[in-house]
Short mmCIF file of C-alpha atoms in Angstrom, two decimals:
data_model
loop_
_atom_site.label_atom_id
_atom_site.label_comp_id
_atom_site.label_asym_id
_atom_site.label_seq_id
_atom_site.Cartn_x
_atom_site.Cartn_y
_atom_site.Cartn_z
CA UNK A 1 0.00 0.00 0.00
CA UNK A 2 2.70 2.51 0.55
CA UNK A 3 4.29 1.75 -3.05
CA UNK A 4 0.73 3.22 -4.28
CA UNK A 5 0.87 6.22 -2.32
CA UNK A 6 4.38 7.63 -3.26
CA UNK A 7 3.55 6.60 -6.68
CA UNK A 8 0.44 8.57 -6.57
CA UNK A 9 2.14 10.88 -4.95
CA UNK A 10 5.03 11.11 -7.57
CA UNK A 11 5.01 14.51 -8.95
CA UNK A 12 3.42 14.49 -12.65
CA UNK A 13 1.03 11.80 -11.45
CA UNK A 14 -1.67 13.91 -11.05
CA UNK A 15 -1.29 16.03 -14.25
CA UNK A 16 -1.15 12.81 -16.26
CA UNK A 17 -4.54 11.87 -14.80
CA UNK A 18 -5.80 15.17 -15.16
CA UNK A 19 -4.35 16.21 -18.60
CA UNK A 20 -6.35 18.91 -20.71
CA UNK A 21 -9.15 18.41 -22.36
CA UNK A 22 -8.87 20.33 -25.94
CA UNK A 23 -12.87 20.21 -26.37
CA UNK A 24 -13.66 21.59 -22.70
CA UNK A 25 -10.52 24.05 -23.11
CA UNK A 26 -12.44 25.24 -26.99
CA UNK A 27 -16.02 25.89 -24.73
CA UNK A 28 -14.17 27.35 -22.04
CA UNK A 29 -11.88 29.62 -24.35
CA UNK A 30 -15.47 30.58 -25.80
CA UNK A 31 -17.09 31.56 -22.60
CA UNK A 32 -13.83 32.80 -20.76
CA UNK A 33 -11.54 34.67 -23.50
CA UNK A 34 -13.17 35.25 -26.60
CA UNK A 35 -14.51 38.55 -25.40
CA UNK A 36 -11.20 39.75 -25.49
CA UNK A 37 -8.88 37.49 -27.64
CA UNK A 38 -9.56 35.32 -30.78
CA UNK A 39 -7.53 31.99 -32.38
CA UNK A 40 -9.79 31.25 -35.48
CA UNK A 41 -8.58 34.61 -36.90
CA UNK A 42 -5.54 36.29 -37.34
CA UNK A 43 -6.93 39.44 -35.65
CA UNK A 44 -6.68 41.73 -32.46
CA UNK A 45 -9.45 42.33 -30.29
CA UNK A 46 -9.17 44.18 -27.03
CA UNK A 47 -6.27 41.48 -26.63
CA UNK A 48 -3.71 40.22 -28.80
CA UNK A 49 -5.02 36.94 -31.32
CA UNK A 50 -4.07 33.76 -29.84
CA UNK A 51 -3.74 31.70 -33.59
CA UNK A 52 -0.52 30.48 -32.99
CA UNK A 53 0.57 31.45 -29.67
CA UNK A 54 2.87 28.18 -28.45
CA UNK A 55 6.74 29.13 -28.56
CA UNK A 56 5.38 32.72 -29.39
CA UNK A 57 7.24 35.81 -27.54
CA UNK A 58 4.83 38.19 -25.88
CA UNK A 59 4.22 41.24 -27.66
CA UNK A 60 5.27 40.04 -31.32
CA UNK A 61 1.83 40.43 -32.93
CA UNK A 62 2.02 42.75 -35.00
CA UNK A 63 -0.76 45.84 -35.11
CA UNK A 64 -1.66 45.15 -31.08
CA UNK A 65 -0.56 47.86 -28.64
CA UNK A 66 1.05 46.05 -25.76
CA UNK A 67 1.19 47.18 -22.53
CA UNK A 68 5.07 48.52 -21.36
CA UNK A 69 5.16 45.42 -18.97
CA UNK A 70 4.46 43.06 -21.11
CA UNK A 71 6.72 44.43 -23.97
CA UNK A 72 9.39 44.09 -21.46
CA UNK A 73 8.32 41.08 -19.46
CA UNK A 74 10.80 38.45 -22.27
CA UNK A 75 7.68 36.17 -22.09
CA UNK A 76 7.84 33.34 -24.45
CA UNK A 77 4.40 31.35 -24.75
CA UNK A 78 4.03 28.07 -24.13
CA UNK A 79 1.99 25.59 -21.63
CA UNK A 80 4.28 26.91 -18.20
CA UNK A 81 4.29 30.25 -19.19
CA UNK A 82 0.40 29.84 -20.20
CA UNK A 83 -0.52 28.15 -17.37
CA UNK A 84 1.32 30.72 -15.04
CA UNK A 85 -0.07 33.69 -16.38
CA UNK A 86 -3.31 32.17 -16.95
CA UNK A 87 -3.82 31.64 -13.03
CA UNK A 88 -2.71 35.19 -11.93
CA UNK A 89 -1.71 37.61 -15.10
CA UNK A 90 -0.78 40.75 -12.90
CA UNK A 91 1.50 38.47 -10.55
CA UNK A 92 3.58 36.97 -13.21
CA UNK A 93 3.91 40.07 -15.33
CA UNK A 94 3.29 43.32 -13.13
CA UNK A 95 1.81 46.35 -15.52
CA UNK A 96 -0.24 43.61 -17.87
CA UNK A 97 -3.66 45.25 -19.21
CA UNK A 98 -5.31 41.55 -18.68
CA UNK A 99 -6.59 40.91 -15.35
CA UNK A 100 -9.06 38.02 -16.01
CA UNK A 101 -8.11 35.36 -14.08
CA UNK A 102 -8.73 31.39 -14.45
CA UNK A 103 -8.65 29.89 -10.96
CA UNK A 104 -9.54 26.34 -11.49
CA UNK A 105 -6.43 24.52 -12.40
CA UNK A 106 -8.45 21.58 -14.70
CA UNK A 107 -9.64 24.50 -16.79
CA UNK A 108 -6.35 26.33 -17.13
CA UNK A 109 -5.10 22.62 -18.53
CA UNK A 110 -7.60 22.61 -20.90
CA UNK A 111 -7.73 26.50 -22.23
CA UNK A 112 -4.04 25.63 -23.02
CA UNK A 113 -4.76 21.95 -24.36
CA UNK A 114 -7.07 23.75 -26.98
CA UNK A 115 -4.57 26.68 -27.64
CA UNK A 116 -1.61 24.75 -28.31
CA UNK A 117 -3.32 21.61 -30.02
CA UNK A 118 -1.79 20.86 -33.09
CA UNK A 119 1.19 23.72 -32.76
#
């Protein structure tokens, strides 16, 4: 019995059981971000499009007017840097316009699943 708890314990363990969900993460980027942001479309909203944004550096889209933080934050995207900023924007980059948080970690996992599927 104590193999099974340090193995469940095992860091990773629970983020293999509870990988993201690119489906949930689509419906969930619909109800959560596409106020602001869009990924079918190469096109700014009141945020920057997110078509393409894994291994992406912060404020590289062209036409969007990035805040001074984040044009100096050296941000490159990708699913730690997502997930980070995702749970608490204005603590990982201080100065960021985007202050919409995702609190649940499941849905964080699959916002990103969906946003870096196939990339």
């Amino acid at each position: 019995m104590a193999i099974v708890v340090t193995v469940a314990a095992a860091p990773g363990f629970a983020a293999a059981q509870q990988a993201g969900d690119a489906g949930r993460g689509q419906t969930l980027f619909q109800r959560q971000c596409s106020a602001c942001h869009q990924i079918a479309q190469a096109r700014n909203g009141v945020g920057p499009t997110l078509q393409g944004v894994n291994g992406r550096a912060a404020d590289t889209v062209e036409g969007f007017n990035y805040s001074p933080a984040m044009k100096n934050s050296g941000v490159v995207w990708g699913p730690e840097t997502l997930e980070t900023y995702l749970a608490n924007p204005t603590a990982m980059v201080k100065g960021t316009r985007m202050v919409q948080r995702v609190p649940n970690e499941q849905q964080r996992r699959d916002i990103i699943e969906f946003l870096t599927a196939g990339q």
